[in-house]
Amino acid sequence: MTTFYVLDQLGTSSAARLSQIDLAPAGLPSRHLTGGWWQAPADGAPHPLHRAAGRAARRQRELLSYLWNTDVPVADVVCERDLRPGHETVTAYGGLRLSDAVHHVFIGGTPPADSRVDDLHEVTVISGGCHFSTRAARLVTESGRSVPITSLRRDQVGEPVVGLRLDDDLTVSEAETAARLPAVGAGVLSRVPPSVPVRVMLDVPDTATTLTLLQAAQHGEVPAGLLLEWCEAVAARHPRLVGLHAESWRAALTCPPWVRPVRVEVSAELETVGAYLRHALSCGRVPSTAELVDLVAAQDRLWRLLVQVAPPTTPVELAELSYVAAQLRAAVSTPHAPRLAIAVENVYETKIQQRSSALARALRAEMPNARFPLVGLYPLGRLWVRDTDGAIRLNLHTHDPGRWAVDEHGHKIDLIQLATGLYTAAPRPLAGHG
């Protein structure tokens, strides 16, 4: 049985209240789960779920039939309806049975129609996760406000920053992502024909993470020394997070019945930018975005072309382009070495794959012999947050519930232990510390 856990946020000073939703066995009629969420049959879902459910089931069958050389049934679908006024969006996640567990996944894109999996030179998975969280990395302003660093991707601080408040412990988001993505990705890779090499490319962005705060430094809100402190904190955390992802992937691919030889590598798209940034800051200077763009454009042909077709004008735009560069580098395919890249990412990262596919088309004029076959596999997490407005949030990075929660009996629950256990063993009844 698949179980989702829901955390009700009761306020910043209170531990979240934990409850659970058990899915019905596949084949039963549609049922409401909570809020805009439903469980439905893969075929024959009711209106207004049927179109999204049918598309999800079709894409899942297409991708897995391609990778596994066999027809693959879809267990059921879990659907989210956008309940905001004027919104009609339905997102559907197909039920994928791997070993003795069902995972629900969203599929983005389709596999190449002009090749078979047996013809591939390689299948490359690109996967990763974000550093820190809204709760674990915050700025302290001159007036005493506490501002999440993640909010600066779109907003300005609005006043001078005088300090950082960082949590050294790994967050629920970091640990849960590093458990879930390998668990599902390894299950998919394990049934790719043994004659096709597989590779895992980890894109755990460190320099891209630091660029969020560079934008505030360019606006004069963050001094160079404080930005350097942030860069050093991310650099110190990075090996631990990369190691956690790498260990999870290797463990998942060497655990019966999913034993599969695999190479695990680490992407370093902005490595030269990171070194340049830290050196400039150590000299008390905040570099411009143009400096960093020129530096990365000189790195190789792919970056030169990306900067031409989608020139970044802010540090955040440069960071976002680096995610695309990592995906396209993993996907680049030629007639003599056909490849398929699979982005195994969090469900809120689908826009990266969509942008990668769009920019791949733009690169065709400059790289006529290259193709960029890329699909997305987005496993739905089983730990959700219900915000104070009643909406379900899947992004534990931006809606960090903290380490501890309480269940309906008042028992204290370690959310990292719960979250990582969801993908390594059968779901267990809630149990905690009295």
mmCIF file of C-alpha atoms in Angstrom, residues 39-243:
data_model
loop_
_atom_site.group_PDB
_atom_site.id
_atom_site.type_symbol
_atom_site.label_atom_id
_atom_site.label_comp_id
_atom_site.label_asym_id
_atom_site.label_seq_id
_atom_site.Cartn_x
_atom_site.Cartn_y
_atom_site.Cartn_z
ATOM 1 C CA GLN A 39 -6.733 8.928 -6.929
ATOM 2 C CA ALA A 40 -8.245 7.492 -10.108
ATOM 3 C CA PRO A 41 -7.963 4.514 -12.458
ATOM 4 C CA ALA A 42 -5.347 4.945 -15.183
ATOM 5 C CA ASP A 43 -8.021 4.392 -17.828
ATOM 6 C CA GLY A 44 -11.499 5.743 -17.310
ATOM 7 C CA ALA A 45 -10.788 8.558 -14.854
ATOM 8 C CA PRO A 46 -13.787 10.883 -14.464
ATOM 9 C CA HIS A 47 -14.103 14.372 -15.891
ATOM 10 C CA PRO A 48 -12.211 16.694 -15.366
ATOM 11 C CA LEU A 49 -9.355 14.302 -14.596
ATOM 12 C CA HIS A 50 -9.617 11.989 -17.597
ATOM 13 C CA ARG A 51 -7.583 13.998 -20.118
ATOM 14 C CA ALA A 52 -4.570 14.530 -17.828
ATOM 15 C CA ALA A 53 -4.816 10.971 -16.481
ATOM 16 C CA GLY A 54 -4.896 9.512 -19.996
ATOM 17 C CA ARG A 55 -1.920 11.626 -21.086
ATOM 18 C CA ALA A 56 0.083 10.595 -18.011
ATOM 19 C CA ALA A 57 -0.634 6.906 -18.594
ATOM 20 C CA ARG A 58 0.250 7.170 -22.295
ATOM 21 C CA ARG A 59 3.566 8.952 -21.668
ATOM 22 C CA GLN A 60 4.530 6.494 -18.973
ATOM 23 C CA ARG A 61 3.811 3.525 -21.245
ATOM 24 C CA GLU A 62 5.770 5.144 -24.088
ATOM 25 C CA LEU A 63 8.875 5.834 -22.025
ATOM 26 C CA LEU A 64 9.040 2.573 -20.107
ATOM 27 C CA SER A 65 8.129 0.428 -23.099
ATOM 28 C CA TYR A 66 10.997 2.110 -24.930
ATOM 29 C CA LEU A 67 13.489 1.625 -22.092
ATOM 30 C CA TRP A 68 12.429 -1.883 -21.099
ATOM 31 C CA ASN A 69 11.444 -3.386 -24.476
ATOM 32 C CA THR A 70 8.148 -4.571 -23.047
ATOM 33 C CA ASP A 71 4.640 -3.299 -22.393
ATOM 34 C CA VAL A 72 4.295 -1.710 -18.977
ATOM 35 C CA PRO A 73 0.955 -1.378 -17.154
ATOM 36 C CA VAL A 74 0.069 1.795 -15.270
ATOM 37 C CA ALA A 75 -1.218 0.939 -11.797
ATOM 38 C CA ASP A 76 -3.361 4.047 -11.234
ATOM 39 C CA VAL A 77 -2.997 7.824 -11.309
ATOM 40 C CA VAL A 78 -2.817 10.462 -8.596
ATOM 41 C CA CYS A 79 -4.127 13.806 -9.855
ATOM 42 C CA GLU A 80 -3.850 17.349 -8.578
ATOM 43 C CA ARG A 81 -6.491 19.871 -9.605
ATOM 44 C CA ASP A 82 -5.604 23.529 -9.336
ATOM 45 C CA LEU A 83 -8.495 24.864 -7.257
ATOM 46 C CA ARG A 84 -7.625 28.537 -7.597
ATOM 47 C CA PRO A 85 -10.374 30.602 -9.268
ATOM 48 C CA GLY A 86 -9.900 30.725 -13.036
ATOM 49 C CA HIS A 87 -7.432 27.825 -13.133
ATOM 50 C CA GLU A 88 -8.297 24.533 -14.812
ATOM 51 C CA THR A 89 -4.935 22.758 -14.659
ATOM 52 C CA VAL A 90 -4.789 19.081 -13.740
ATOM 53 C CA THR A 91 -1.420 17.392 -13.169
ATOM 54 C CA ALA A 92 -1.452 13.588 -13.206
ATOM 55 C CA TYR A 93 1.161 11.164 -11.864
ATOM 56 C CA GLY A 94 1.048 7.608 -13.187
ATOM 57 C CA GLY A 95 1.475 4.708 -10.778
ATOM 58 C CA LEU A 96 4.676 2.790 -11.557
ATOM 59 C CA ARG A 97 5.240 -0.549 -9.847
ATOM 60 C CA LEU A 98 8.898 -1.164 -9.045
ATOM 61 C CA SER A 99 9.584 -4.373 -7.159
ATOM 62 C CA ASP A 100 6.986 -4.430 -4.360
ATOM 63 C CA ALA A 101 6.229 -0.691 -4.257
ATOM 64 C CA VAL A 102 4.188 1.714 -6.394
ATOM 65 C CA HIS A 103 5.681 5.142 -7.077
ATOM 66 C CA HIS A 104 3.744 7.899 -8.817
ATOM 67 C CA VAL A 105 5.650 9.778 -11.506
ATOM 68 C CA PHE A 106 5.123 12.623 -13.925
ATOM 69 C CA ILE A 107 6.713 12.104 -17.349
ATOM 70 C CA GLY A 108 7.892 15.056 -19.420
ATOM 71 C CA GLY A 109 8.587 14.537 -23.114
ATOM 72 C CA THR A 110 8.824 11.385 -25.205
ATOM 73 C CA PRO A 111 11.725 9.078 -26.149
ATOM 74 C CA PRO A 112 13.250 9.368 -29.653
ATOM 75 C CA ALA A 113 11.144 7.828 -32.387
ATOM 76 C CA ASP A 114 14.083 7.121 -34.714
ATOM 77 C CA SER A 115 16.002 4.709 -32.484
ATOM 78 C CA ARG A 116 15.520 1.724 -30.197
ATOM 79 C CA VAL A 117 16.959 1.441 -26.709
ATOM 80 C CA ASP A 118 19.287 -1.349 -27.892
ATOM 81 C CA ASP A 119 20.832 1.095 -30.396
ATOM 82 C CA LEU A 120 21.810 3.630 -27.725
ATOM 83 C CA HIS A 121 25.428 4.357 -26.965
ATOM 84 C CA GLU A 122 24.389 5.299 -23.421
ATOM 85 C CA VAL A 123 21.488 6.209 -21.154
ATOM 86 C CA THR A 124 22.396 9.093 -18.853
ATOM 87 C CA VAL A 125 20.372 10.083 -15.836
ATOM 88 C CA ILE A 126 20.857 13.627 -14.572
ATOM 89 C CA SER A 127 19.669 14.188 -11.040
ATOM 90 C CA GLY A 128 20.317 16.290 -7.972
ATOM 91 C CA GLY A 129 18.914 18.554 -5.312
ATOM 92 C CA CYS A 130 19.193 21.989 -3.748
ATOM 93 C CA HIS A 131 21.327 23.110 -0.805
ATOM 94 C CA PHE A 132 19.762 24.318 2.445
ATOM 95 C CA SER A 133 16.102 25.462 2.516
ATOM 96 C CA THR A 134 14.069 28.538 3.379
ATOM 97 C CA ARG A 135 14.362 27.665 7.049
ATOM 98 C CA ALA A 136 18.043 26.660 7.027
ATOM 99 C CA ALA A 137 19.579 29.666 5.204
ATOM 100 C CA ARG A 138 18.443 33.172 6.100
ATOM 101 C CA LEU A 139 19.730 36.728 6.091
ATOM 102 C CA VAL A 140 19.599 39.088 9.051
ATOM 103 C CA THR A 141 18.874 42.661 7.981
ATOM 104 C CA GLU A 142 19.788 45.956 9.571
ATOM 105 C CA SER A 143 16.282 46.282 11.006
ATOM 106 C CA GLY A 144 16.393 42.743 12.426
ATOM 107 C CA ARG A 145 14.276 41.001 9.798
ATOM 108 C CA SER A 146 15.014 37.350 8.948
ATOM 109 C CA VAL A 147 14.824 36.834 5.159
ATOM 110 C CA PRO A 148 15.082 33.440 3.402
ATOM 111 C CA ILE A 149 17.915 33.460 0.867
ATOM 112 C CA THR A 150 15.716 31.436 -1.506
ATOM 113 C CA SER A 151 13.315 34.402 -1.757
ATOM 114 C CA LEU A 152 16.021 36.484 -3.450
ATOM 115 C CA ARG A 153 15.632 34.590 -6.716
ATOM 116 C CA ARG A 154 12.741 36.912 -7.471
ATOM 117 C CA ASP A 155 12.764 39.623 -4.788
ATOM 118 C CA GLN A 156 15.194 42.129 -3.310
ATOM 119 C CA VAL A 157 15.967 42.399 0.389
ATOM 120 C CA GLY A 158 15.038 46.057 0.509
ATOM 121 C CA GLU A 159 17.614 47.071 3.141
ATOM 122 C CA PRO A 160 21.240 46.344 4.132
ATOM 123 C CA VAL A 161 22.093 42.833 5.325
ATOM 124 C CA VAL A 162 24.283 42.491 8.420
ATOM 125 C CA GLY A 163 24.491 38.735 8.979
ATOM 126 C CA LEU A 164 23.770 35.148 7.946
ATOM 127 C CA ARG A 165 21.834 32.564 9.910
ATOM 128 C CA LEU A 166 22.688 29.059 8.661
ATOM 129 C CA ASP A 167 21.791 25.608 9.949
ATOM 130 C CA ASP A 168 24.634 23.106 9.589
ATOM 131 C CA ASP A 169 22.345 20.064 9.780
ATOM 132 C CA LEU A 170 20.932 18.606 6.576
ATOM 133 C CA THR A 171 17.296 19.526 5.985
ATOM 134 C CA VAL A 172 14.288 17.284 5.413
ATOM 135 C CA SER A 173 14.290 18.411 1.774
ATOM 136 C CA GLU A 174 17.941 17.510 1.230
ATOM 137 C CA ALA A 175 17.605 14.082 2.836
ATOM 138 C CA GLU A 176 14.220 13.210 1.283
ATOM 139 C CA THR A 177 15.289 14.175 -2.236
ATOM 140 C CA ALA A 178 18.502 12.146 -1.956
ATOM 141 C CA ALA A 179 16.437 9.096 -0.952
ATOM 142 C CA ARG A 180 13.476 9.373 -3.345
ATOM 143 C CA LEU A 181 15.120 10.202 -6.671
ATOM 144 C CA PRO A 182 17.638 7.320 -6.599
ATOM 145 C CA ALA A 183 14.998 4.855 -5.371
ATOM 146 C CA VAL A 184 12.771 5.493 -8.393
ATOM 147 C CA GLY A 185 15.530 6.223 -10.911
ATOM 148 C CA ALA A 186 17.408 3.027 -10.050
ATOM 149 C CA GLY A 187 14.249 0.995 -10.496
ATOM 150 C CA VAL A 188 13.855 2.390 -14.003
ATOM 151 C CA LEU A 189 17.533 1.966 -14.947
ATOM 152 C CA SER A 190 17.707 -1.583 -13.623
ATOM 153 C CA ARG A 191 15.528 -2.902 -16.453
ATOM 154 C CA VAL A 192 17.326 -1.127 -19.300
ATOM 155 C CA PRO A 193 18.933 -3.876 -21.456
ATOM 156 C CA PRO A 194 22.305 -4.918 -19.977
ATOM 157 C CA SER A 195 24.038 -4.172 -23.288
ATOM 158 C CA VAL A 196 23.277 -0.432 -22.899
ATOM 159 C CA PRO A 197 25.677 1.418 -20.547
ATOM 160 C CA VAL A 198 24.066 3.670 -17.952
ATOM 161 C CA ARG A 199 25.528 6.703 -16.232
ATOM 162 C CA VAL A 200 24.307 8.940 -13.426
ATOM 163 C CA MET A 201 25.319 12.607 -13.615
ATOM 164 C CA LEU A 202 24.740 14.458 -10.358
ATOM 165 C CA ASP A 203 23.902 18.134 -10.721
ATOM 166 C CA VAL A 204 23.894 19.438 -7.144
ATOM 167 C CA PRO A 205 24.428 23.131 -7.861
ATOM 168 C CA ASP A 206 26.913 24.851 -5.565
ATOM 169 C CA THR A 207 28.028 27.912 -7.527
ATOM 170 C CA ALA A 208 24.486 28.389 -8.825
ATOM 171 C CA THR A 209 23.316 28.473 -5.200
ATOM 172 C CA THR A 210 25.776 31.240 -4.337
ATOM 173 C CA LEU A 211 24.639 33.347 -7.299
ATOM 174 C CA THR A 212 21.274 33.953 -5.635
ATOM 175 C CA LEU A 213 22.993 36.167 -3.083
ATOM 176 C CA LEU A 214 25.346 37.747 -5.630
ATOM 177 C CA GLN A 215 22.363 39.541 -7.117
ATOM 178 C CA ALA A 216 21.680 41.213 -3.756
ATOM 179 C CA ALA A 217 25.379 42.102 -3.436
ATOM 180 C CA GLN A 218 25.292 43.806 -6.846
ATOM 181 C CA HIS A 219 22.372 45.903 -5.561
ATOM 182 C CA GLY A 220 24.495 46.985 -2.607
ATOM 183 C CA GLU A 221 22.398 45.121 -0.027
ATOM 184 C CA VAL A 222 25.011 42.445 0.870
ATOM 185 C CA PRO A 223 28.696 43.295 1.520
ATOM 186 C CA ALA A 224 31.399 41.306 -0.267
ATOM 187 C CA GLY A 225 32.626 39.703 2.948
ATOM 188 C CA LEU A 226 29.186 38.361 3.795
ATOM 189 C CA LEU A 227 28.747 36.969 0.279
ATOM 190 C CA LEU A 228 32.120 35.244 0.602
ATOM 191 C CA GLU A 229 30.943 33.711 3.880
ATOM 192 C CA TRP A 230 27.886 32.361 2.019
ATOM 193 C CA CYS A 231 30.085 30.936 -0.755
ATOM 194 C CA GLU A 232 32.267 29.182 1.807
ATOM 195 C CA ALA A 233 29.235 27.753 3.617
ATOM 196 C CA VAL A 234 27.840 26.320 0.381
ATOM 197 C CA ALA A 235 31.262 24.937 -0.576
ATOM 198 C CA ALA A 236 31.544 23.232 2.818
ATOM 199 C CA ARG A 237 28.069 21.686 2.523
ATOM 200 C CA HIS A 238 28.440 20.609 -1.108
ATOM 201 C CA PRO A 239 30.619 17.470 -0.665
ATOM 202 C CA ARG A 240 28.278 16.166 2.028
ATOM 203 C CA LEU A 241 25.188 16.583 -0.148
ATOM 204 C CA VAL A 242 26.860 15.214 -3.282
ATOM 205 C CA GLY A 243 28.147 12.272 -1.267
#
